[in-house]
Amino acid sequence: MAGFAIRNSLPFERTEHDKSREMAIQKRIAEARAFDSTHLRSYPYIVYGWTHMKSPTSHLFGGSPRAQITRGDSGFGTWEMATRAPHPELQAFVLGYLGLKSRIDLARERHLPSGEVELLLNLGQPFRVLHPASGRHWTTHRGAAVIGVHDSYVLTEETGAQHVVVVRLRPAGAHILFDLPMHELANGFVELDEVNYEIARILPVALYADDWDKRFSTLDSIIAERIDRVRAQALRTAWAWQKLWDADGLLSIRSLANEAGCSQKHLIAQFRDYVGIPPKAVARVMRFNRAIKSIERGGPVDWVQLALDCGYYDHSHFIRDFNAFAGCTPTELLQSLAGPSLRADHPGGR
């Protein structure tokens, strides 16, 4: 079966280590099948993970949801988009999964900050990335990459048909999954094997599947096996990030720190490691996303009222954040919206 390479188009080659690991997995599957439901609940990650990967239609803890698939055809091209929430046991770490196959005649796309960390598996043609705010040159990416929390927009250029799978991670979940301080990924677009080589070696398993549900279930399994324990600090930061997410950023950092039972300085330090950017910057991104969701609903927009509803002091404050995050004014962004939106309220999101 054809594999997946991180840096080039060569097939993924199974080493002796990979073969030994697969044998251990098969043994674990056989042992898991001998357990009853009580035993399975005692081993939620290891047992659920690999038994579910082997049998994507199995049900444990209520079972995983099914992928929702939408297709479109317009003057810009055609696309198929699949979204799915993670298994319930992983919702503290993963926001959801997204798969996209498209052939759209748009050479350049603008990706706005979302407050998430994304693991991108590119199965299509190489693509180029530019961070305009950084002043860097275009970089080319071919395989898998990790996209840290951003506080500015990113431009991409496609050289052919798109075929990607995206794991939408909560920042604290990404910290645990990659075992890496999130400030090292902040505003970054980093090749996966540079972030965590072990995960880069495991992920090709997820790409063997021939449909979206099987792929997403395999990703559930891989992530579940990686997350074997959660540290208290990660839980606190995950809770604080979730509070900002749920409130669309309309919370003061002082009140957030007080509710978390720590100082603002400590909370900022924890966000640096587990999220990548300070809580104040996360709140700004969340407010911006609240505005984006309102714009995407369509219809006439009262910009002044929208700015107030999203927690901006005045209209000029609103415009400044839009220019910082999107590189354009709200009106210009509204006029440029085209093709499928990957920012909709997908399962596992809000």
Short mmCIF file of C-alpha atoms in Angstrom, two decimals:
data_model
loop_
_atom_site.label_atom_id
_atom_site.label_comp_id
_atom_site.label_asym_id
_atom_site.label_seq_id
_atom_site.Cartn_x
_atom_site.Cartn_y
_atom_site.Cartn_z
CA MET A 1 0.00 0.00 0.00
CA ALA A 2 1.33 3.38 -0.94
CA GLY A 3 2.62 5.36 2.00
CA PHE A 4 3.09 8.97 2.89
CA ALA A 5 6.38 10.85 3.13
CA ILE A 6 6.94 13.91 5.25
CA ARG A 7 9.51 15.67 3.10
CA ASN A 8 9.36 14.11 -0.34
CA SER A 9 7.29 11.98 -2.68
CA LEU A 10 9.01 8.68 -1.82
CA PRO A 11 6.77 6.00 -0.27
CA PHE A 12 6.86 5.49 3.47
CA GLU A 13 9.16 2.53 4.17
CA ARG A 14 8.39 0.25 7.11
CA THR A 15 11.46 -0.34 9.26
CA GLU A 16 12.06 -3.32 11.56
CA HIS A 17 11.01 -1.06 14.42
CA ASP A 18 7.70 -0.33 12.63
CA LYS A 19 7.10 -4.06 12.08
CA SER A 20 7.78 -4.86 15.73
CA ARG A 21 5.48 -2.07 16.80
CA GLU A 22 2.69 -3.36 14.55
CA MET A 23 3.05 -6.83 16.08
CA ALA A 24 2.75 -5.31 19.55
CA ILE A 25 -0.35 -3.43 18.45
CA GLN A 26 -1.93 -6.60 17.09
CA LYS A 27 -1.23 -8.33 20.41
CA ARG A 28 -2.85 -5.42 22.23
CA ILE A 29 -5.88 -5.65 19.97
CA ALA A 30 -6.27 -9.36 20.72
CA GLU A 31 -6.00 -8.71 24.46
CA ALA A 32 -8.48 -5.84 24.24
CA ARG A 33 -11.05 -8.00 22.48
CA ALA A 34 -10.91 -10.44 25.41
CA PHE A 35 -11.91 -7.72 27.87
CA ASP A 36 -15.50 -6.97 28.74
CA SER A 37 -16.89 -3.43 28.79
CA THR A 38 -15.86 -2.93 32.44
CA HIS A 39 -12.24 -3.66 31.63
CA LEU A 40 -12.36 -1.45 28.57
CA ARG A 41 -13.46 1.48 30.66
CA SER A 42 -10.43 0.92 32.86
CA TYR A 43 -8.10 1.48 29.87
CA PRO A 44 -9.79 4.30 27.94
CA TYR A 45 -6.86 5.43 25.81
CA ILE A 46 -4.73 2.40 24.97
CA VAL A 47 -7.55 -0.09 24.53
CA TYR A 48 -10.00 2.25 22.89
CA GLY A 49 -7.30 3.59 20.60
CA TRP A 50 -6.07 0.55 18.78
CA THR A 51 -9.27 -1.50 18.86
CA HIS A 52 -11.13 1.41 17.34
CA MET A 53 -8.44 1.87 14.72
CA LYS A 54 -8.72 -1.78 13.74
CA SER A 55 -12.53 -1.70 13.69
CA PRO A 56 -13.76 1.85 12.92
CA THR A 57 -17.41 0.85 13.34
CA SER A 58 -16.95 -0.40 16.92
CA HIS A 59 -18.54 1.55 19.77
CA LEU A 60 -16.92 2.47 23.06
CA PHE A 61 -17.95 5.23 25.48
CA GLY A 62 -20.91 5.93 23.19
CA GLY A 63 -18.87 5.61 19.99
CA SER A 64 -17.39 8.24 17.70
CA PRO A 65 -19.63 10.50 15.64
CA ARG A 66 -19.91 10.11 11.89
CA ALA A 67 -18.24 12.52 9.49
CA GLN A 68 -20.42 15.19 7.93
CA ILE A 69 -19.66 15.63 4.24
CA THR A 70 -20.56 18.61 2.08
CA ARG A 71 -19.85 19.10 -1.60
CA GLY A 72 -19.90 22.21 -3.71
CA ASP A 73 -19.58 23.27 -7.32
CA SER A 74 -19.32 26.90 -8.41
CA GLY A 75 -17.58 29.12 -10.89
CA PHE A 76 -14.46 28.85 -8.76
CA GLY A 77 -14.29 25.05 -8.88
CA THR A 78 -15.43 21.98 -6.97
CA TRP A 79 -14.80 20.72 -3.46
CA GLU A 80 -15.64 18.01 -0.95
CA MET A 81 -15.27 18.82 2.73
CA ALA A 82 -15.61 16.35 5.61
CA THR A 83 -15.80 17.39 9.27
CA ARG A 84 -16.09 15.34 12.43
CA ALA A 85 -15.87 15.86 16.17
CA PRO A 86 -13.28 13.80 18.06
CA HIS A 87 -14.20 10.84 20.20
CA PRO A 88 -15.84 12.14 23.43
CA GLU A 89 -12.83 11.01 25.48
CA LEU A 90 -10.58 13.32 23.43
CA GLN A 91 -12.66 16.49 23.46
CA ALA A 92 -10.46 18.10 26.12
CA PHE A 93 -7.58 17.98 23.65
CA VAL A 94 -9.01 17.98 20.12
CA LEU A 95 -11.56 20.41 18.64
CA GLY A 96 -12.28 18.34 15.56
CA TYR A 97 -11.12 16.94 12.23
CA LEU A 98 -11.45 18.40 8.76
CA GLY A 99 -10.75 16.85 5.38
CA LEU A 100 -10.78 18.68 2.07
CA LYS A 101 -10.49 17.65 -1.56
CA SER A 102 -10.82 20.55 -3.95
CA ARG A 103 -9.96 21.88 -7.33
CA ILE A 104 -10.59 25.60 -7.08
CA ASP A 105 -9.21 28.16 -9.49
CA LEU A 106 -7.93 30.49 -6.78
CA ALA A 107 -4.16 30.81 -6.77
CA ARG A 108 -3.92 32.45 -3.34
CA GLU A 109 -5.87 32.03 -0.09
CA ARG A 110 -5.91 34.08 3.10
CA HIS A 111 -6.02 32.13 6.41
CA LEU A 112 -7.17 34.15 9.42
CA PRO A 113 -6.05 33.50 13.04
CA SER A 114 -8.38 31.22 15.03
CA GLY A 115 -6.72 30.58 18.40
CA GLU A 116 -6.22 26.89 17.55
CA VAL A 117 -3.18 24.75 16.77
CA GLU A 118 -3.53 22.72 13.58
CA LEU A 119 -1.82 19.55 12.42
CA LEU A 120 -1.95 19.60 8.63
CA LEU A 121 -1.50 16.45 6.54
CA ASN A 122 -1.04 17.39 2.92
CA LEU A 123 -1.86 14.58 0.48
CA GLY A 124 -1.97 16.80 -2.59
CA GLN A 125 0.49 19.00 -4.45
CA PRO A 126 3.14 21.12 -2.69
CA PHE A 127 1.95 24.53 -1.51
CA ARG A 128 3.64 27.77 -0.53
CA VAL A 129 3.19 29.77 2.69
CA LEU A 130 3.88 33.40 3.51
CA HIS A 131 3.57 35.26 6.82
CA PRO A 132 3.28 38.89 5.62
CA ALA A 133 3.63 40.33 9.13
CA SER A 134 7.01 38.63 9.60
CA GLY A 135 8.52 39.93 6.38
CA ARG A 136 9.83 36.44 5.56
CA HIS A 137 10.02 34.86 2.13
CA TRP A 138 7.61 32.27 0.76
CA THR A 139 8.30 28.72 2.01
CA THR A 140 7.29 25.49 0.25
CA HIS A 141 5.65 22.58 2.10
CA ARG A 142 4.98 19.08 0.79
CA GLY A 143 3.94 16.80 3.61
CA ALA A 144 2.80 17.26 7.21
CA ALA A 145 3.19 20.44 9.22
CA VAL A 146 2.13 21.97 12.53
CA ILE A 147 0.58 25.44 12.52
CA GLY A 148 0.94 27.22 15.87
CA VAL A 149 -1.43 29.76 17.36
CA HIS A 150 -1.27 32.89 15.21
CA ASP A 151 -2.05 36.52 15.91
CA SER A 152 -1.88 37.53 12.24
CA TYR A 153 -3.05 36.16 8.91
CA VAL A 154 -1.16 33.77 6.61
CA LEU A 155 -1.20 33.52 2.82
CA THR A 156 -0.97 30.23 0.91
CA GLU A 157 -0.57 29.49 -2.79
CA GLU A 158 -1.63 26.17 -4.28
CA THR A 159 0.13 24.55 -7.24
CA GLY A 160 -2.55 21.96 -7.96
CA ALA A 161 -5.55 20.14 -6.56
CA GLN A 162 -5.89 20.28 -2.77
CA HIS A 163 -6.19 17.14 -0.64
CA VAL A 164 -5.61 17.76 3.05
CA VAL A 165 -6.56 16.37 6.44
CA VAL A 166 -6.48 18.79 9.37
CA VAL A 167 -6.49 17.97 13.08
CA ARG A 168 -7.83 20.99 14.98
CA LEU A 169 -6.14 20.95 18.39
CA ARG A 170 -6.78 22.87 21.55
CA PRO A 171 -3.42 24.51 22.45
CA ALA A 172 -3.04 22.59 25.72
CA GLY A 173 -3.84 19.39 23.81
CA ALA A 174 -1.16 20.23 21.26
CA HIS A 175 1.32 20.83 24.09
CA ILE A 176 0.66 17.37 25.49
CA LEU A 177 0.55 15.67 22.09
CA PHE A 178 3.82 17.15 20.81
CA ASP A 179 5.54 17.48 24.22
CA LEU A 180 6.69 20.96 23.26
CA PRO A 181 6.22 24.47 24.75
CA MET A 182 3.71 26.21 22.50
CA HIS A 183 5.66 29.48 22.30
CA GLU A 184 8.13 27.58 20.10
CA LEU A 185 5.32 27.12 17.54
CA ALA A 186 3.60 30.48 17.95
CA ASN A 187 3.04 32.17 14.57
CA GLY A 188 4.94 29.27 13.02
CA PHE A 189 4.36 26.79 10.20
CA VAL A 190 6.77 23.96 11.04
CA GLU A 191 7.41 20.60 9.37
CA LEU A 192 6.01 17.83 11.60
CA ASP A 193 9.22 15.80 11.74
CA GLU A 194 10.95 18.86 13.20
CA VAL A 195 8.28 19.13 15.89
CA ASN A 196 7.98 15.46 16.85
CA TYR A 197 9.67 12.78 14.79
CA GLU A 198 7.83 9.90 16.50
CA ILE A 199 4.42 11.27 15.51
CA ALA A 200 5.72 11.90 12.00
CA ARG A 201 6.57 8.21 11.74
CA ILE A 202 3.21 7.03 13.10
CA LEU A 203 0.88 9.27 11.09
CA PRO A 204 1.16 7.43 7.76
CA VAL A 205 -1.11 4.78 9.32
CA ALA A 206 -3.95 7.32 9.29
CA LEU A 207 -3.57 7.78 5.55
CA TYR A 208 -3.99 4.13 4.62
CA ALA A 209 -7.77 4.37 5.16
CA ASP A 210 -9.97 4.77 2.10
CA ASP A 211 -12.67 7.03 3.54
CA TRP A 212 -12.98 10.02 5.87
CA ASP A 213 -14.56 8.16 8.81
CA LYS A 214 -11.78 5.57 8.90
CA ARG A 215 -9.11 8.26 8.67
CA PHE A 216 -10.62 10.30 11.48
CA SER A 217 -11.06 7.21 13.66
CA THR A 218 -7.42 6.27 13.14
CA LEU A 219 -6.39 9.78 14.14
CA ASP A 220 -8.51 9.35 17.28
CA SER A 221 -6.52 6.20 18.00
CA ILE A 222 -3.10 7.72 17.45
CA ILE A 223 -3.86 10.77 19.56
CA ALA A 224 -5.45 8.65 22.31
CA GLU A 225 -2.34 6.51 22.61
CA ARG A 226 -0.12 9.58 22.81
CA ILE A 227 -2.15 11.18 25.58
CA ASP A 228 -1.62 8.85 28.55
CA ARG A 229 -1.63 11.43 31.31
CA VAL A 230 -2.56 15.06 31.74
CA ARG A 231 -0.65 17.41 33.99
CA ALA A 232 -2.45 19.78 36.33
CA GLN A 233 -0.91 22.86 34.74
CA ALA A 234 -2.09 21.76 31.32
CA LEU A 235 -5.61 21.30 32.66
CA ARG A 236 -5.64 24.77 34.21
CA THR A 237 -4.45 26.42 31.01
CA ALA A 238 -6.87 24.33 28.95
CA TRP A 239 -9.68 25.51 31.21
CA ALA A 240 -8.61 29.18 30.87
CA TRP A 241 -8.31 28.90 27.08
CA GLN A 242 -11.77 27.27 26.95
CA LYS A 243 -13.24 30.13 29.03
CA LEU A 244 -11.88 32.64 26.51
CA TRP A 245 -13.16 30.48 23.63
CA ASP A 246 -16.66 30.17 25.10
CA ALA A 247 -16.84 33.92 25.83
CA ASP A 248 -15.50 34.94 22.39
CA GLY A 249 -12.65 36.71 24.19
CA LEU A 250 -14.99 38.97 26.17
CA LEU A 251 -13.28 38.35 29.52
CA SER A 252 -10.67 40.37 31.36
CA ILE A 253 -7.39 38.59 32.01
CA ARG A 254 -7.50 39.69 35.66
CA SER A 255 -10.87 38.02 36.26
CA LEU A 256 -9.69 34.94 34.35
CA ALA A 257 -6.59 34.64 36.56
CA ASN A 258 -8.64 35.15 39.72
CA GLU A 259 -11.07 32.41 38.70
CA ALA A 260 -8.16 30.10 37.84
CA GLY A 261 -6.66 30.72 41.28
CA CYS A 262 -3.34 32.14 40.10
CA SER A 263 -1.67 35.48 39.41
CA GLN A 264 -1.86 37.16 36.01
CA LYS A 265 1.92 36.73 35.67
CA HIS A 266 1.63 32.99 36.28
CA LEU A 267 -1.29 32.66 33.85
CA ILE A 268 0.67 34.52 31.16
CA ALA A 269 3.66 32.21 31.71
CA GLN A 270 1.44 29.13 31.42
CA PHE A 271 -0.14 30.44 28.20
CA ARG A 272 3.37 30.96 26.82
CA ASP A 273 4.15 27.25 27.28
CA TYR A 274 0.77 25.66 26.64
CA VAL A 275 -0.77 28.05 24.06
CA GLY A 276 2.09 29.99 22.52
CA ILE A 277 0.80 33.55 22.84
CA PRO A 278 -0.38 35.55 25.90
CA PRO A 279 -4.02 35.32 27.06
CA LYS A 280 -4.63 38.93 26.04
CA ALA A 281 -3.62 38.10 22.46
CA VAL A 282 -5.84 35.00 22.53
CA ALA A 283 -8.77 37.15 23.67
CA ARG A 284 -8.16 39.54 20.76
CA VAL A 285 -8.19 36.63 18.30
CA MET A 286 -11.42 35.28 19.81
CA ARG A 287 -13.14 38.70 19.53
CA PHE A 288 -11.99 38.92 15.94
CA ASN A 289 -13.46 35.47 15.23
CA ARG A 290 -16.76 36.56 16.78
CA ALA A 291 -16.84 39.36 14.21
CA ILE A 292 -15.94 36.99 11.37
CA LYS A 293 -18.79 34.63 12.27
CA SER A 294 -21.23 37.53 12.21
CA ILE A 295 -19.98 38.65 8.80
CA GLU A 296 -20.22 35.13 7.35
CA ARG A 297 -23.90 34.89 8.25
CA GLY A 298 -24.58 37.26 5.34
CA GLY A 299 -26.94 40.20 5.06
CA PRO A 300 -26.37 43.91 5.79
CA VAL A 301 -23.72 44.69 8.38
CA ASP A 302 -23.85 47.59 10.83
CA TRP A 303 -20.12 47.91 11.39
CA VAL A 304 -20.35 50.22 14.41
CA GLN A 305 -22.82 47.97 16.21
CA LEU A 306 -20.83 44.86 15.27
CA ALA A 307 -17.69 46.42 16.77
CA LEU A 308 -19.52 47.11 20.04
CA ASP A 309 -21.07 43.61 20.11
CA CYS A 310 -17.60 42.10 19.75
CA GLY A 311 -16.14 44.03 22.66
CA TYR A 312 -14.23 46.74 20.79
CA TYR A 313 -13.98 50.14 22.44
CA ASP A 314 -14.75 51.97 19.23
CA HIS A 315 -14.81 51.53 15.45
CA SER A 316 -11.16 52.54 15.01
CA HIS A 317 -10.12 49.81 17.48
CA PHE A 318 -12.15 47.35 15.39
CA ILE A 319 -10.42 48.47 12.16
CA ARG A 320 -6.95 48.21 13.72
CA ASP A 321 -7.52 44.61 14.80
CA PHE A 322 -8.89 43.68 11.38
CA ASN A 323 -5.84 45.12 9.65
CA ALA A 324 -3.58 43.27 12.09
CA PHE A 325 -5.33 39.90 11.80
CA ALA A 326 -6.55 39.92 8.19
CA GLY A 327 -4.36 42.47 6.43
CA CYS A 328 -7.41 44.33 5.14
CA THR A 329 -10.48 46.24 6.27
CA PRO A 330 -13.74 44.46 7.20
CA THR A 331 -15.37 45.66 3.98
CA GLU A 332 -12.48 44.39 1.85
CA LEU A 333 -12.62 41.01 3.56
CA LEU A 334 -16.38 40.76 3.03
CA GLN A 335 -15.92 41.45 -0.68
CA SER A 336 -13.17 38.80 -0.99
CA LEU A 337 -15.01 35.86 0.57
CA ALA A 338 -15.31 33.01 -1.96
CA GLY A 339 -15.31 29.22 -2.09
CA PRO A 340 -15.83 26.90 0.90
CA SER A 341 -15.28 28.39 4.34
CA LEU A 342 -13.07 26.31 6.59
CA ARG A 343 -13.99 28.58 9.50
CA ALA A 344 -17.61 27.48 9.88
CA ASP A 345 -18.83 26.05 13.16
CA HIS A 346 -17.64 22.51 12.42
CA PRO A 347 -18.34 19.66 14.82
CA GLY A 348 -15.98 19.83 17.74
CA GLY A 349 -15.87 23.61 17.52
CA ARG A 350 -18.19 26.11 19.13
#
